[in-house]
Coordinates of C-alpha atoms in Angstrom, one line a residue:
M1 CA -118.9 101.4 56.8
A2 CA -115.1 101.9 56.8
L3 CA -112.6 104.6 55.6
E4 CA -109.2 103.8 54.3
G5 CA -106.4 106.0 53.2
V6 CA -102.7 106.9 53.8
D7 CA -101.8 109.4 56.5
G8 CA -102.5 112.8 55.2
S9 CA -105.3 111.7 52.8
G10 CA -108.0 113.5 54.7
K11 CA -109.5 110.4 56.2
S12 CA -109.9 111.7 59.7
T13 CA -111.5 114.9 58.4
L14 CA -114.0 112.9 56.4
L15 CA -114.8 110.6 59.3
E16 CA -115.6 113.5 61.6
S17 CA -117.8 115.2 58.9
L18 CA -119.6 111.9 58.1
H19 CA -120.3 111.4 61.8
T20 CA -121.7 114.9 62.1
S21 CA -123.8 114.6 59.0
L22 CA -125.2 111.2 59.7
S23 CA -125.8 111.6 63.5
G24 CA -128.8 113.9 62.8
S25 CA -130.9 111.1 61.6
A26 CA -129.2 107.9 62.8
E27 CA -127.4 106.4 65.8
V28 CA -123.8 106.4 64.7
V29 CA -121.0 104.6 66.5
R30 CA -117.3 105.5 65.6
A31 CA -114.8 102.8 66.0
R32 CA -111.2 101.9 65.0
P33 CA -109.7 98.4 64.8
T34 CA -106.6 97.8 66.8
R35 CA -106.8 100.9 68.9
A36 CA -105.8 99.1 72.1
L37 CA -102.8 97.4 70.7
S38 CA -101.6 100.5 68.8
N39 CA -101.7 102.4 72.1
A40 CA -99.9 99.6 73.9
F41 CA -97.2 99.3 71.3
R42 CA -96.7 103.1 71.5
R43 CA -96.1 103.0 75.2
I44 CA -93.8 100.0 75.0
A45 CA -91.6 101.1 72.1
E46 CA -91.8 104.9 72.1
D47 CA -91.7 105.8 75.8
G48 CA -92.8 109.4 75.1
R49 CA -90.0 110.1 72.6
P50 CA -91.3 111.9 69.5
E51 CA -88.4 110.7 67.4
K52 CA -89.3 107.1 68.0
L53 CA -92.1 105.2 66.2
Y54 CA -93.4 101.9 67.3
Q55 CA -93.9 100.9 63.7
D56 CA -90.2 101.1 63.1
A57 CA -89.4 99.3 66.4
L58 CA -91.7 96.3 66.4
P59 CA -91.6 93.6 63.7
A60 CA -94.3 94.2 61.1
P61 CA -95.4 90.6 60.8
F62 CA -95.9 90.5 64.5
R63 CA -98.0 93.7 64.5
H64 CA -100.1 92.3 61.6
S65 CA -100.9 89.1 63.4
A66 CA -101.6 91.0 66.7
Y67 CA -104.0 93.3 64.9
L68 CA -106.0 90.5 63.4
L69 CA -106.4 89.0 66.8
E70 CA -107.5 92.3 68.4
S71 CA -110.0 92.9 65.7
A72 CA -111.6 89.5 66.1
V73 CA -111.9 90.1 69.8
Q74 CA -113.3 93.6 69.2
F75 CA -116.2 92.3 67.2
R76 CA -116.8 89.5 69.7
Y77 CA -117.0 91.8 72.7
E78 CA -118.5 94.9 71.2
Q79 CA -121.1 93.0 69.1
H80 CA -124.0 94.3 71.2
R81 CA -122.9 97.9 70.9
F82 CA -122.4 97.6 67.1
E83 CA -125.8 95.9 66.7
Q84 CA -127.6 98.7 68.6
A85 CA -126.3 101.3 66.2
D86 CA -127.8 102.2 62.9
I87 CA -124.3 102.9 61.4
V88 CA -120.9 101.8 62.6
L89 CA -118.2 104.0 61.1
F90 CA -114.7 102.6 61.2
D91 CA -111.6 104.6 60.9
R92 CA -109.4 102.3 58.9
W93 CA -110.0 98.6 58.0
R94 CA -107.9 95.5 57.5
H95 CA -106.4 97.0 54.3
T96 CA -104.3 99.2 56.5
W97 CA -102.4 96.2 57.9
A98 CA -101.6 95.0 54.3
V99 CA -100.2 98.4 53.5
Y100 CA -98.4 99.3 56.7
C101 CA -97.3 95.9 57.8
E102 CA -95.7 92.9 56.1
D103 CA -97.6 89.6 55.6
V104 CA -98.0 87.4 58.6
A105 CA -94.9 85.3 58.7
E106 CA -96.0 82.3 60.7
H107 CA -99.2 80.3 61.0
R108 CA -100.7 82.0 57.9
D109 CA -103.6 79.6 57.5
W110 CA -104.7 80.1 61.1
F111 CA -104.6 83.8 60.8
A112 CA -106.4 83.7 57.5
R113 CA -109.2 81.9 59.3
I114 CA -109.3 84.6 61.9
E115 CA -109.6 87.2 59.2
T116 CA -112.7 85.5 57.8
L117 CA -114.4 86.3 61.2
L118 CA -114.3 90.0 60.4
P119 CA -117.4 91.3 58.7
R120 CA -117.2 93.0 55.3
P121 CA -118.2 96.6 55.3
D122 CA -121.4 97.5 53.4
V123 CA -119.4 100.5 52.1
L124 CA -115.7 100.9 52.0
F125 CA -114.3 104.3 51.1
W126 CA -110.8 104.8 49.9
L127 CA -109.4 108.4 50.0
R128 CA -106.9 108.3 47.2
V129 CA -104.3 111.1 47.3
D130 CA -101.1 112.2 45.6
P131 CA -98.1 111.5 47.9
E132 CA -96.9 115.1 47.7
V133 CA -100.3 116.4 48.9
A134 CA -100.2 113.9 51.8
Y135 CA -96.7 115.0 52.7
E136 CA -97.6 118.7 52.7
R137 CA -100.6 118.0 54.9
L138 CA -98.5 116.1 57.5
V139 CA -96.0 118.9 57.6
A140 CA -98.7 121.6 58.0
R141 CA -100.2 119.8 61.0
Q142 CA -96.8 118.9 62.4
D143 CA -97.7 115.3 62.4
R144 CA -95.6 113.0 64.7
W145 CA -94.0 111.5 61.6
V146 CA -92.4 114.9 60.8
A147 CA -90.4 114.7 64.0
A148 CA -89.3 111.1 63.3
Y149 CA -88.2 111.4 59.7
S150 CA -86.1 113.8 57.6
P151 CA -88.1 115.6 54.8
G152 CA -86.7 113.2 52.2
G153 CA -87.3 110.2 54.4
L154 CA -90.9 111.2 55.0
R155 CA -91.5 111.9 51.3
A156 CA -90.1 108.4 50.5
K157 CA -92.2 106.7 53.1
I158 CA -95.5 108.4 52.0
T159 CA -94.7 107.5 48.4
R160 CA -94.1 103.9 49.2
L161 CA -97.3 103.7 51.2
C162 CA -99.4 105.3 48.4
E163 CA -97.9 102.8 45.9
R164 CA -98.8 100.0 48.3
Y165 CA -102.4 101.3 48.6
E166 CA -102.7 101.2 44.8
E167 CA -101.9 97.4 45.0
V168 CA -104.0 96.6 48.0
M169 CA -107.1 98.5 47.0
R170 CA -107.2 97.5 43.4
D171 CA -109.6 94.6 43.9
S172 CA -111.1 95.7 47.2
G173 CA -114.4 97.0 45.8
A174 CA -113.9 100.3 47.6
V175 CA -115.5 103.5 46.5
V176 CA -112.6 105.8 45.5
L177 CA -112.8 109.4 46.7
D178 CA -110.4 112.0 45.4
G179 CA -108.6 113.1 48.6
T180 CA -106.9 116.0 46.9
R181 CA -110.3 117.8 46.6
P182 CA -111.6 120.3 49.2
A183 CA -113.1 118.5 52.2
A184 CA -116.6 119.8 51.5
E185 CA -116.5 118.2 48.0
V186 CA -115.2 114.9 49.4
L187 CA -118.0 114.8 52.0
A188 CA -120.7 115.6 49.4
R189 CA -119.4 112.8 47.2
A190 CA -119.4 110.3 50.1
L191 CA -123.0 111.3 51.1
A192 CA -124.1 110.9 47.6
V193 CA -122.8 107.4 47.5
L194 CA -124.5 106.6 50.7
A195 CA -127.8 108.0 49.6
A196 CA -127.7 105.7 46.6
Q197 CA -127.2 102.6 48.8
P198 CA -130.2 100.4 49.7
A199 CA -131.5 101.3 53.1
A200 CA -130.6 97.9 54.6
S201 CA -127.0 98.4 53.6
V202 CA -126.4 101.4 55.8
A203 CA -128.7 100.7 58.6

């Protein structure tokens, strides 16, 4: 299964809670697509400076295409580990790239073929949240974005990303969770959805 949502939506909190709840009766593997490249981009473009963000320094179409390649490689080389688990729980999915990056600029047909190699999650959760709630959460936890943007700039960025999620997730088939609700309620709703799934879909 996979979780999607803008920064500050409560996605990471839900992922940790799902992992704890499901691990009691199943072998759960947590994963994230593009972890290696994100870390590499951060080292290259930020150089330890909190006011710098690699997302603003590296061309978005380049990041999008690189993420597709890493994800295809990830499923090729971690296939055995994923197959041994009962549940593979992904922190973000390919919709993230459509929201945070521009479209692939060159060789689109080739990259579209690569994207078909990625499996479709049995369950895709989308934590939908009001931009102001996401903004307040980022400020409260002193997210790295707070150091990189002015308050007005951060609000504008979060609002744009939320609007983009509305477009990208519209026909995704995702289960929508209200990210503005308390974490315990969001978890209960997600577990109820999973309990209603056929056993083969989540194992």
